[in-house]
Amino acid sequence: MKFGFSEEQVLLQDNVNRYLHDNVPLDRVRAFADGGTDTDIWQGLADMGIAALLIPEDQGGIGLDALDAAIVAESLGYHVTPAPFLGSAVMAPTALCLSDGDHSELLEALATGSKRVGIAFGEAIGRRNGASVTVTDSTLTGTSLFAFDADADFYMVADVNKHLFLLDANAKGLQRRHLTTVDKTRRTVELCYDGVPAACISEDPRVFEATLDIGRVILAADTLGAAQNMLDQAVAYAKQREQFGRPIASFQAVKHMCAEMAASLEPCRSMVWYAAHALANLPPEARLTACHTKAHLAEVGKFVAKTSTEVHGGMGFTDLLGLHYWFKRCGSNRQWLGAPELVREEAAALQGLTS
Amino acid sequence: MDLEFGPEYEDFRQEVKDFLRQHGAKSPIGTALRSNETISWQKLLIENGYTARTIPQEYGGYGAQPDLIQSRIIAEEFAHARINPGLGGQGISMLVPTLLELGTQAQKAQFIRPTIQGEMVWCQGYSEPGAGSDLASLTTSAVLDGDNWVVNGQKIWTSTAQLADWIFCLVRTEPDAPKHRGISFLLFDMKTPGIEIRPLVDMTLAANFNETFFTDVRVPKHQIVGARGEGWQVANAILAHERDSLGNPNITLARLNALIDLMKTETVNGEPLIDNAIYRDRLMKIQGRVMAMRFNELRVLSSQLNKDQDPSIARMIVKLQGTELRHDLEGLGIDIMGEVGLCYEDNPHTRTGGSWQTQYMFFLGLIIGGGTSQIQKNIIAERGLDMPREPKVIKPSPMTAQKGGQ
């Protein structure tokens, strides 16, 4: 019995961390936030095989599983990395491999990082005012609010019936409208459809659900990394910042804030590992653990984001330190693919606890 | 990632199940200390290796090699079958491991067998009115007089003192040494003259604890564990055992399932409580936390089995998180029942044997006992996150005080 990483997984983690440490410092994140591109970052990760992680070997990929993807996501979150990992390397390959038809050409392009697929699932999770997707004879009309990856070549769209559609980003009748959000490490668009031709790739709700589940676990892993970084920064800052003639890390009020962050975050690590492992290996538990992991990490991420900022005092509130990039990453992971209350309600429904 | 224990362990699990099927009916309900039923059940469990499993046969144990997975399977199967897993208590869970590690040959031979067989019951003399979180400042004294230690002072929170045959007790033997180096670990008979026990009623209105007073209690010199002045190290060896046993996530899971059952059957305005979206969300939040702690426990177990795996602070946080979670869980059981949640003792409307209020208060006790949540946070910050200790307040020496006064 071993509940932990293999040697290969430790190596994967080390390699990704080293690449991000060397190539994506905070200044690089700021450059993206100011309107720059993430293409070079993604190409660098793709060259390491990260884009191909979940794609089967016979489709040009590496054929690893969700735990490996969670390891990568934790590192991406730790470095608040701008990259289309969630859509292009996780959710799109998962859906394409489970769905009808031959998608080998697209999968091979995803594996090399030369194409990107964005995700517009809001309709099937919790439709907001102003959104509505209507499908008639394989053409879409209406609006998907909040698709992620503004620079995608294709979009995967879910309708209210949990059917999945794939459409070309340059298709006639599709308009992409850039949406400003608080999280500037990711770029978000609204998709407006005016009779856009779209291929239905799945009418099986289980394909949608499996794609959503892995997406949620990967967002939770991203939060795990981002929150761990905020805790590390808080502890390091508290040790060097002096007030009343001593490091503020020696005040119990400050120590207890850090201990509370650590105590609530540490079990999250095991939770993310287990949920990722369960997706492929423990099917009866997979959906429930994915829901709870998404919701629980959202709560702990929120707590750590606030507390770490407070430990930094006034500096935490400034743009100078840049801590807010992590604060906002935790906040955006919380909202995407189902905010905690909605996800917990799904968890209750999965256990037959809703009437 | 491999969550299977393997086929040899599944065979072992079957053996445990077979034993429980064959003998389970004989298991006593509750643990009336020293009753014939309790003692004969305890002996049967030891003979079969289901308790005192790794204690050497020469001291009355079963003598198996330590195997964490086997121990876990035994605990799981007994809990699942709801069958008495044998005696616990501070003598068995804390003193015996300490004696095995640090006791003399004579102490092991004298104390371990009757203790694990349930014939010798122990209490723990650690905390004092003036030494709680700062346990090392304890002042109960032991002064050597010929071949005896003469013990004077007061202990508090001594559970089962009124029933115990013996006590393991921390006393100050070197008053001039720094506080952590002046403590010794003594064992003595509770029938020794000079011991007075007063029950201490707690907020559950049960007398789970006592105050214990010592006046010129004479203890033979050799009844010391470890060297003179090294009692603090001896005590710390067992405090780790105690904290491990608090906030057990498997028992928390059983309580969560009881809470779900309660919410399905209890109604308000004719509607099952589980149908109330707010209560349901609170339940789901707790379920997520229980899940996180269960997986954390898997990681701790795994790091004990795989020496190359670093558990980081996963073990250090269990007492803090586990007891707070359990208190919140029991509190939800009360909240959802409204006024019915207040029922206590013989109230005819009490649900689930009145356990919700009792456990809610009991776990507040455990949040405080065994190192308060605040002390746990200090430990996590200082040992887990490497943050500096609070500077010590330096008391002015008598000389300096005098000068200041002039």
Tab-separated table of N, CA and C in Angstrom, chain A residues 178-311:
chain	number	residue	atom	x	y	z
A	178	HIS	N	-14.273	39.674	-25.546
A	178	HIS	CA	-13.384	39.579	-24.383
A	178	HIS	C	-14.081	40.074	-23.117
A	179	LEU	N	-13.988	39.303	-22.056
A	179	LEU	CA	-14.604	39.691	-20.779
A	179	LEU	C	-13.510	39.926	-19.747
A	180	THR	N	-13.506	41.116	-19.186
A	180	THR	CA	-12.529	41.390	-18.133
A	180	THR	C	-12.985	40.717	-16.843
A	181	THR	N	-12.098	39.956	-16.207
A	181	THR	CA	-12.414	39.438	-14.867
A	181	THR	C	-11.311	39.858	-13.915
A	182	VAL	N	-11.531	39.569	-12.658
A	182	VAL	CA	-10.569	39.970	-11.632
A	182	VAL	C	-9.277	39.154	-11.746
A	183	ASP	N	-9.373	37.929	-12.272
A	183	ASP	CA	-8.203	37.055	-12.394
A	183	ASP	C	-7.513	37.299	-13.728
A	184	LYS	N	-6.419	38.046	-13.693
A	184	LYS	CA	-5.743	38.397	-14.947
A	184	LYS	C	-4.686	37.379	-15.342
A	185	THR	N	-4.646	36.224	-14.644
A	185	THR	CA	-3.753	35.150	-15.075
A	185	THR	C	-4.456	34.234	-16.071
A	186	ARG	N	-5.733	34.522	-16.312
A	186	ARG	CA	-6.491	33.752	-17.299
A	186	ARG	C	-7.301	34.733	-18.123
A	187	ARG	N	-7.566	34.403	-19.408
A	187	ARG	CA	-8.359	35.302	-20.235
A	187	ARG	C	-9.674	34.642	-20.618
A	188	THR	N	-10.732	35.386	-20.449
A	188	THR	CA	-12.076	34.844	-20.541
A	188	THR	C	-12.843	35.502	-21.677
A	189	VAL	N	-13.667	34.704	-22.377
A	189	VAL	CA	-14.481	35.288	-23.449
A	189	VAL	C	-15.946	34.888	-23.305
A	190	GLU	N	-16.776	35.703	-23.933
A	190	GLU	CA	-18.185	35.370	-24.097
A	190	GLU	C	-18.319	34.915	-25.553
A	191	LEU	N	-19.013	33.793	-25.793
A	191	LEU	CA	-19.194	33.288	-27.157
A	191	LEU	C	-20.620	33.607	-27.607
A	192	CYS	N	-20.750	34.381	-28.689
A	192	CYS	CA	-22.072	34.712	-29.216
A	192	CYS	C	-22.277	33.944	-30.525
A	193	TYR	N	-23.348	33.166	-30.565
A	193	TYR	CA	-23.579	32.301	-31.714
A	193	TYR	C	-24.729	32.852	-32.552
A	194	ASP	N	-24.470	32.966	-33.862
A	194	ASP	CA	-25.545	33.359	-34.765
A	194	ASP	C	-25.598	32.302	-35.872
A	195	GLY	N	-26.201	31.153	-35.547
A	195	GLY	CA	-26.262	30.054	-36.510
A	195	GLY	C	-24.895	29.476	-36.814
A	196	VAL	N	-24.149	29.131	-35.746
A	196	VAL	CA	-22.798	28.598	-35.937
A	196	VAL	C	-22.855	27.081	-36.142
A	197	PRO	N	-22.278	26.560	-37.219
A	197	PRO	CA	-22.253	25.112	-37.409
A	197	PRO	C	-21.361	24.460	-36.348
A	198	ALA	N	-21.879	23.415	-35.725
A	198	ALA	CA	-21.130	22.764	-34.660
A	198	ALA	C	-21.354	21.267	-34.730
A	199	ALA	N	-20.290	20.499	-34.560
A	199	ALA	CA	-20.411	19.040	-34.574
A	199	ALA	C	-20.793	18.561	-33.186
A	200	CYS	N	-21.870	17.775	-33.092
A	200	CYS	CA	-22.221	17.174	-31.806
A	200	CYS	C	-21.303	15.973	-31.593
A	201	ILE	N	-20.499	16.011	-30.547
A	201	ILE	CA	-19.556	14.897	-30.352
A	201	ILE	C	-20.038	13.938	-29.267
A	202	SER	N	-21.042	14.350	-28.473
A	202	SER	CA	-21.562	13.399	-27.485
A	202	SER	C	-22.951	13.828	-27.029
A	203	GLU	N	-23.844	12.833	-26.957
A	203	GLU	CA	-25.159	13.077	-26.354
A	203	GLU	C	-25.281	12.309	-25.051
A	204	ASP	N	-24.158	11.747	-24.616
A	204	ASP	CA	-24.168	10.922	-23.398
A	204	ASP	C	-23.772	11.807	-22.213
A	205	PRO	N	-24.692	12.040	-21.278
A	205	PRO	CA	-24.364	12.929	-20.153
A	205	PRO	C	-23.146	12.452	-19.366
A	206	ARG	N	-22.839	11.153	-19.419
A	206	ARG	CA	-21.700	10.640	-18.653
A	206	ARG	C	-20.369	11.180	-19.194
A	207	VAL	N	-20.355	11.496	-20.496
A	207	VAL	CA	-19.137	12.084	-21.072
A	207	VAL	C	-18.947	13.496	-20.515
A	208	PHE	N	-20.060	14.246	-20.504
A	208	PHE	CA	-20.002	15.583	-19.909
A	208	PHE	C	-19.558	15.499	-18.451
A	209	GLU	N	-20.154	14.558	-17.708
A	209	GLU	CA	-19.869	14.471	-16.269
A	209	GLU	C	-18.410	14.096	-16.004
A	210	ALA	N	-17.898	13.130	-16.757
A	210	ALA	CA	-16.491	12.731	-16.560
A	210	ALA	C	-15.559	13.905	-16.857
A	211	THR	N	-15.923	14.688	-17.868
A	211	THR	CA	-15.099	15.849	-18.234
A	211	THR	C	-15.172	16.921	-17.154
A	212	LEU	N	-16.379	17.121	-16.633
A	212	LEU	CA	-16.562	18.106	-15.563
A	212	LEU	C	-15.809	17.674	-14.300
A	213	ASP	N	-15.923	16.381	-13.958
A	213	ASP	CA	-15.287	15.878	-12.737
A	213	ASP	C	-13.781	16.119	-12.764
A	214	ILE	N	-13.152	15.760	-13.870
A	214	ILE	CA	-11.689	15.934	-13.911
A	214	ILE	C	-11.347	17.427	-13.923
A	215	GLY	N	-12.186	18.228	-14.584
A	215	GLY	CA	-11.957	19.676	-14.577
A	215	GLY	C	-12.007	20.236	-13.164
A	216	ARG	N	-12.960	19.753	-12.385
A	216	ARG	CA	-13.096	20.231	-11.001
A	216	ARG	C	-11.907	19.809	-10.146
A	217	VAL	N	-11.467	18.580	-10.303
A	217	VAL	CA	-10.329	18.126	-9.504
A	217	VAL	C	-9.073	18.932	-9.875
A	218	ILE	N	-8.932	19.235	-11.163
A	218	ILE	CA	-7.755	19.985	-11.604
A	218	ILE	C	-7.815	21.433	-11.095
A	219	LEU	N	-8.983	22.015	-11.062
A	219	LEU	CA	-9.106	23.355	-10.464
A	219	LEU	C	-8.761	23.312	-8.977
A	220	ALA	N	-9.206	22.240	-8.307
A	220	ALA	CA	-8.881	22.096	-6.876
A	220	ALA	C	-7.369	21.977	-6.691
A	221	ALA	N	-6.715	21.228	-7.582
A	221	ALA	CA	-5.257	21.076	-7.487
A	221	ALA	C	-4.565	22.419	-7.724
A	222	ASP	N	-5.102	23.203	-8.643
A	222	ASP	CA	-4.555	24.538	-8.903
A	222	ASP	C	-4.667	25.400	-7.638
A	223	THR	N	-5.820	25.313	-6.964
A	223	THR	CA	-6.007	26.050	-5.709
A	223	THR	C	-5.036	25.562	-4.643
A	224	LEU	N	-4.835	24.242	-4.578
A	224	LEU	CA	-3.877	23.692	-3.609
A	224	LEU	C	-2.506	24.356	-3.791
A	225	GLY	N	-2.057	24.442	-5.038
A	225	GLY	CA	-0.754	25.046	-5.302
A	225	GLY	C	-0.740	26.535	-4.988
A	226	ALA	N	-1.767	27.232	-5.418
A	226	ALA	CA	-1.819	28.684	-5.195
A	226	ALA	C	-1.865	28.991	-3.699
A	227	ALA	N	-2.670	28.225	-2.957
A	227	ALA	CA	-2.800	28.468	-1.512
A	227	ALA	C	-1.503	28.104	-0.796
A	228	GLN	N	-0.842	27.023	-1.237
A	228	GLN	CA	0.429	26.650	-0.615
A	228	GLN	C	1.447	27.785	-0.797
A	229	ASN	N	1.449	28.384	-1.974
A	229	ASN	CA	2.367	29.492	-2.211
A	229	ASN	C	2.035	30.665	-1.286
A	230	MET	N	0.744	30.949	-1.116
A	230	MET	CA	0.369	32.069	-0.236
A	230	MET	C	0.785	31.801	1.196
A	231	LEU	N	0.662	30.530	1.628
A	231	LEU	CA	1.113	30.175	2.976
A	231	LEU	C	2.637	30.350	3.078
A	232	ASP	N	3.360	29.838	2.081
A	232	ASP	CA	4.828	29.960	2.099
A	232	ASP	C	5.250	31.430	2.145
A	233	GLN	N	4.578	32.248	1.331
A	233	GLN	CA	4.928	33.672	1.314
A	233	GLN	C	4.629	34.324	2.664
A	234	ALA	N	3.507	33.934	3.275
A	234	ALA	CA	3.130	34.534	4.570
A	234	ALA	C	4.163	34.199	5.636
A	235	VAL	N	4.583	32.924	5.680
A	235	VAL	CA	5.552	32.503	6.695
A	235	VAL	C	6.884	33.223	6.460
A	236	ALA	N	7.319	33.279	5.194
A	236	ALA	CA	8.601	33.929	4.886
A	236	ALA	C	8.546	35.420	5.233
A	237	TYR	N	7.440	36.063	4.901
A	237	TYR	CA	7.306	37.493	5.198
A	237	TYR	C	7.317	37.738	6.711
A	238	ALA	N	6.569	36.900	7.430
A	238	ALA	CA	6.469	37.085	8.885
A	238	ALA	C	7.818	36.907	9.568
A	239	LYS	N	8.677	36.071	8.987
A	239	LYS	CA	9.998	35.863	9.601
A	239	LYS	C	10.926	37.046	9.376
A	240	GLN	N	10.743	37.768	8.270
A	240	GLN	CA	11.681	38.871	8.025
A	240	GLN	C	11.135	40.246	8.415
A	241	ARG	N	9.820	40.369	8.530
A	241	ARG	CA	9.231	41.656	8.905
A	241	ARG	C	9.330	41.865	10.417
A	242	GLU	N	9.948	42.975	10.829
A	242	GLU	CA	10.079	43.225	12.264
A	242	GLU	C	9.210	44.385	12.705
A	243	GLN	N	8.552	44.218	13.836
A	243	GLN	CA	7.805	45.280	14.508
A	243	GLN	C	7.970	45.080	16.004
A	244	PHE	N	7.908	46.138	16.768
A	244	PHE	CA	8.116	46.081	18.213
A	244	PHE	C	9.440	45.394	18.535
A	245	GLY	N	10.415	45.513	17.640
A	245	GLY	CA	11.743	44.996	17.907
A	245	GLY	C	11.939	43.508	17.701
A	246	ARG	N	10.981	42.839	17.077
A	246	ARG	CA	11.199	41.403	16.812
A	246	ARG	C	10.398	40.969	15.585
A	247	PRO	N	10.780	39.836	14.969
A	247	PRO	CA	10.029	39.384	13.787
A	247	PRO	C	8.564	39.131	14.156
A	248	ILE	N	7.655	39.542	13.292
A	248	ILE	CA	6.232	39.353	13.641
A	248	ILE	C	5.879	37.862	13.694
A	249	ALA	N	6.744	37.005	13.102
A	249	ALA	CA	6.516	35.552	13.180
A	249	ALA	C	6.594	35.035	14.610
A	250	SER	N	7.173	35.832	15.533
A	250	SER	CA	7.256	35.358	16.915
A	250	SER	C	6.024	35.741	17.729
A	251	PHE	N	5.108	36.506	17.153
A	251	PHE	CA	3.852	36.832	17.852
A	251	PHE	C	2.855	35.698	17.649
A	252	GLN	N	2.233	35.279	18.741
A	252	GLN	CA	1.292	34.159	18.624
A	252	GLN	C	0.135	34.472	17.688
A	253	ALA	N	-0.318	35.705	17.679
A	253	ALA	CA	-1.444	36.057	16.810
A	253	ALA	C	-1.103	35.741	15.359
A	254	VAL	N	0.132	36.015	14.973
A	254	VAL	CA	0.569	35.778	13.595
A	254	VAL	C	0.838	34.283	13.381
A	255	LYS	N	1.479	33.671	14.381
A	255	LYS	CA	1.763	32.240	14.263
A	255	LYS	C	0.487	31.432	14.130
A	256	HIS	N	-0.525	31.811	14.891
A	256	HIS	CA	-1.773	31.039	14.838
A	256	HIS	C	-2.470	31.194	13.483
A	257	MET	N	-2.372	32.370	12.894
A	257	MET	CA	-2.934	32.533	11.541
A	257	MET	C	-2.246	31.589	10.568
A	258	CYS	N	-0.921	31.498	10.688
A	258	CYS	CA	-0.168	30.620	9.772
A	258	CYS	C	-0.471	29.154	10.064
A	259	ALA	N	-0.565	28.806	11.349
A	259	ALA	CA	-0.861	27.417	11.715
A	259	ALA	C	-2.250	27.014	11.225
A	260	GLU	N	-3.201	27.936	11.314
A	260	GLU	CA	-4.562	27.631	10.841
A	260	GLU	C	-4.563	27.402	9.329
A	261	MET	N	-3.801	28.213	8.613
A	261	MET	CA	-3.707	27.994	7.165
A	261	MET	C	-3.114	26.615	6.884
A	262	ALA	N	-2.016	26.308	7.570
A	262	ALA	CA	-1.326	25.032	7.317
A	262	ALA	C	-2.214	23.851	7.697
A	263	ALA	N	-2.899	23.989	8.833
A	263	ALA	CA	-3.713	22.869	9.320
A	263	ALA	C	-4.899	22.612	8.409
A	264	SER	N	-5.459	23.651	7.824
A	264	SER	CA	-6.592	23.391	6.928
A	264	SER	C	-6.123	23.006	5.527
A	265	LEU	N	-4.928	23.438	5.141
A	265	LEU	CA	-4.459	23.129	3.787
A	265	LEU	C	-3.861	21.722	3.671
A	266	GLU	N	-3.202	21.253	4.724
A	266	GLU	CA	-2.473	19.978	4.596
A	266	GLU	C	-3.394	18.807	4.217
A	267	PRO	N	-4.575	18.644	4.847
A	267	PRO	CA	-5.450	17.538	4.423
A	267	PRO	C	-5.944	17.701	2.979
A	268	CYS	N	-5.960	18.923	2.474
A	268	CYS	CA	-6.389	19.154	1.089
A	268	CYS	C	-5.474	18.448	0.099
A	269	ARG	N	-4.214	18.336	0.477
A	269	ARG	CA	-3.238	17.669	-0.389
A	269	ARG	C	-3.674	16.207	-0.609
A	270	SER	N	-3.962	15.513	0.476
A	270	SER	CA	-4.413	14.124	0.375
A	270	SER	C	-5.738	14.034	-0.366
A	271	MET	N	-6.589	15.024	-0.161
A	271	MET	CA	-7.900	15.004	-0.794
A	271	MET	C	-7.771	15.123	-2.321
A	272	VAL	N	-6.906	16.015	-2.769
A	272	VAL	CA	-6.697	16.177	-4.214
A	272	VAL	C	-6.104	14.889	-4.799
A	273	TRP	N	-5.113	14.316	-4.112
A	273	TRP	CA	-4.510	13.064	-4.611
A	273	TRP	C	-5.575	11.991	-4.731
A	274	TYR	N	-6.365	11.847	-3.672
A	274	TYR	CA	-7.351	10.761	-3.660
A	274	TYR	C	-8.389	10.980	-4.752
A	275	ALA	N	-8.876	12.193	-4.859
A	275	ALA	CA	-9.919	12.481	-5.855
A	275	ALA	C	-9.396	12.236	-7.262
A	276	ALA	N	-8.148	12.620	-7.516
A	276	ALA	CA	-7.574	12.419	-8.850
A	276	ALA	C	-7.393	10.920	-9.120
A	277	HIS	N	-6.914	10.200	-8.118
A	277	HIS	CA	-6.727	8.755	-8.252
A	277	HIS	C	-8.074	8.055	-8.480
A	278	ALA	N	-9.096	8.526	-7.773
A	278	ALA	CA	-10.421	7.886	-7.847
A	278	ALA	C	-11.028	8.011	-9.243
A	279	LEU	N	-10.734	9.088	-9.971
A	279	LEU	CA	-11.380	9.316	-11.266
A	279	LEU	C	-11.221	8.101	-12.187
A	280	ALA	N	-10.010	7.556	-12.239
A	280	ALA	CA	-9.783	6.420	-13.141
A	280	ALA	C	-9.870	5.085	-12.417
A	281	ASN	N	-9.617	5.089	-11.104
A	281	ASN	CA	-9.414	3.814	-10.411
A	281	ASN	C	-10.511	3.405	-9.435
A	282	LEU	N	-11.324	4.357	-8.983
A	282	LEU	CA	-12.376	4.015	-8.016
A	282	LEU	C	-13.704	4.607	-8.499
A	283	PRO	N	-14.230	4.068	-9.607
A	283	PRO	CA	-15.402	4.700	-10.236
A	283	PRO	C	-16.592	4.965	-9.299
A	284	PRO	N	-16.905	4.054	-8.346
A	284	PRO	CA	-18.086	4.357	-7.520
A	284	PRO	C	-17.931	5.621	-6.667
A	285	GLU	N	-16.675	5.964	-6.324
A	285	GLU	CA	-16.457	7.129	-5.456
A	285	GLU	C	-16.116	8.387	-6.241
A	286	ALA	N	-15.829	8.231	-7.540
A	286	ALA	CA	-15.180	9.302	-8.288
A	286	ALA	C	-15.976	10.608	-8.298
A	287	ARG	N	-17.276	10.521	-8.605
A	287	ARG	CA	-18.056	11.752	-8.751
A	287	ARG	C	-18.179	12.487	-7.413
A	288	LEU	N	-18.469	11.731	-6.364
A	288	LEU	CA	-18.661	12.370	-5.056
A	288	LEU	C	-17.366	13.011	-4.549
A	289	THR	N	-16.252	12.306	-4.681
A	289	THR	CA	-15.000	12.901	-4.186
A	289	THR	C	-14.618	14.116	-5.039
A	290	ALA	N	-14.920	14.065	-6.340
A	290	ALA	CA	-14.608	15.232	-7.183
A	290	ALA	C	-15.400	16.455	-6.718
A	291	CYS	N	-16.686	16.264	-6.449
A	291	CYS	CA	-17.520	17.390	-5.975
A	291	CYS	C	-16.983	17.940	-4.652
A	292	HIS	N	-16.760	17.039	-3.704
A	292	HIS	CA	-16.332	17.511	-2.387
A	292	HIS	C	-14.949	18.166	-2.451
A	293	THR	N	-14.083	17.626	-3.293
A	293	THR	CA	-12.740	18.197	-3.398
A	293	THR	C	-12.812	19.608	-3.986
A	294	LYS	N	-13.629	19.774	-5.017
A	294	LYS	CA	-13.810	21.114	-5.600
A	294	LYS	C	-14.337	22.087	-4.545
A	295	ALA	N	-15.380	21.688	-3.855
A	295	ALA	CA	-16.018	22.608	-2.902
A	295	ALA	C	-15.125	22.879	-1.690
A	296	HIS	N	-14.490	21.823	-1.171
A	296	HIS	CA	-13.670	21.995	0.029
A	296	HIS	C	-12.446	22.863	-0.263
A	297	LEU	N	-11.797	22.601	-1.403
A	297	LEU	CA	-10.627	23.420	-1.758
A	297	LEU	C	-11.040	24.878	-2.005
A	298	ALA	N	-12.260	25.069	-2.510
A	298	ALA	CA	-12.738	26.443	-2.697
A	298	ALA	C	-12.812	27.160	-1.350
A	299	GLU	N	-13.299	26.462	-0.330
A	299	GLU	CA	-13.437	27.086	0.997
A	299	GLU	C	-12.074	27.325	1.638
A	300	VAL	N	-11.226	26.319	1.596
A	300	VAL	CA	-9.904	26.469	2.214
A	300	VAL	C	-9.088	27.512	1.435
A	301	GLY	N	-9.213	27.489	0.107
A	301	GLY	CA	-8.494	28.472	-0.709
A	301	GLY	C	-8.900	29.891	-0.352
A	302	LYS	N	-10.172	30.088	-0.132
A	302	LYS	CA	-10.670	31.421	0.234
A	302	LYS	C	-10.104	31.866	1.584
A	303	PHE	N	-10.095	30.929	2.523
A	303	PHE	CA	-9.576	31.233	3.858
A	303	PHE	C	-8.082	31.573	3.809
A	304	VAL	N	-7.321	30.761	3.084
A	304	VAL	CA	-5.877	30.987	3.015
A	304	VAL	C	-5.589	32.308	2.288
A	305	ALA	N	-6.335	32.568	1.216
A	305	ALA	CA	-6.102	33.792	0.435
A	305	ALA	C	-6.291	35.029	1.315
A	306	LYS	N	-7.335	35.013	2.114
A	306	LYS	CA	-7.606	36.161	2.990
A	306	LYS	C	-6.550	36.249	4.096
A	307	THR	N	-6.292	35.115	4.739
A	307	THR	CA	-5.407	35.118	5.900
A	307	THR	C	-3.974	35.481	5.510
A	308	SER	N	-3.500	34.926	4.412
A	308	SER	CA	-2.137	35.240	3.973
A	308	SER	C	-2.009	36.728	3.672
A	309	THR	N	-3.018	37.288	3.026
A	309	THR	CA	-2.980	38.721	2.725
A	309	THR	C	-2.896	39.517	4.029
A	310	GLU	N	-3.654	39.095	5.030
A	310	GLU	CA	-3.632	39.809	6.316
A	310	GLU	C	-2.273	39.715	7.002
A	311	VAL	N	-1.646	38.545	6.918
A	311	VAL	CA	-0.321	38.398	7.542
A	311	VAL	C	0.660	39.396	6.928
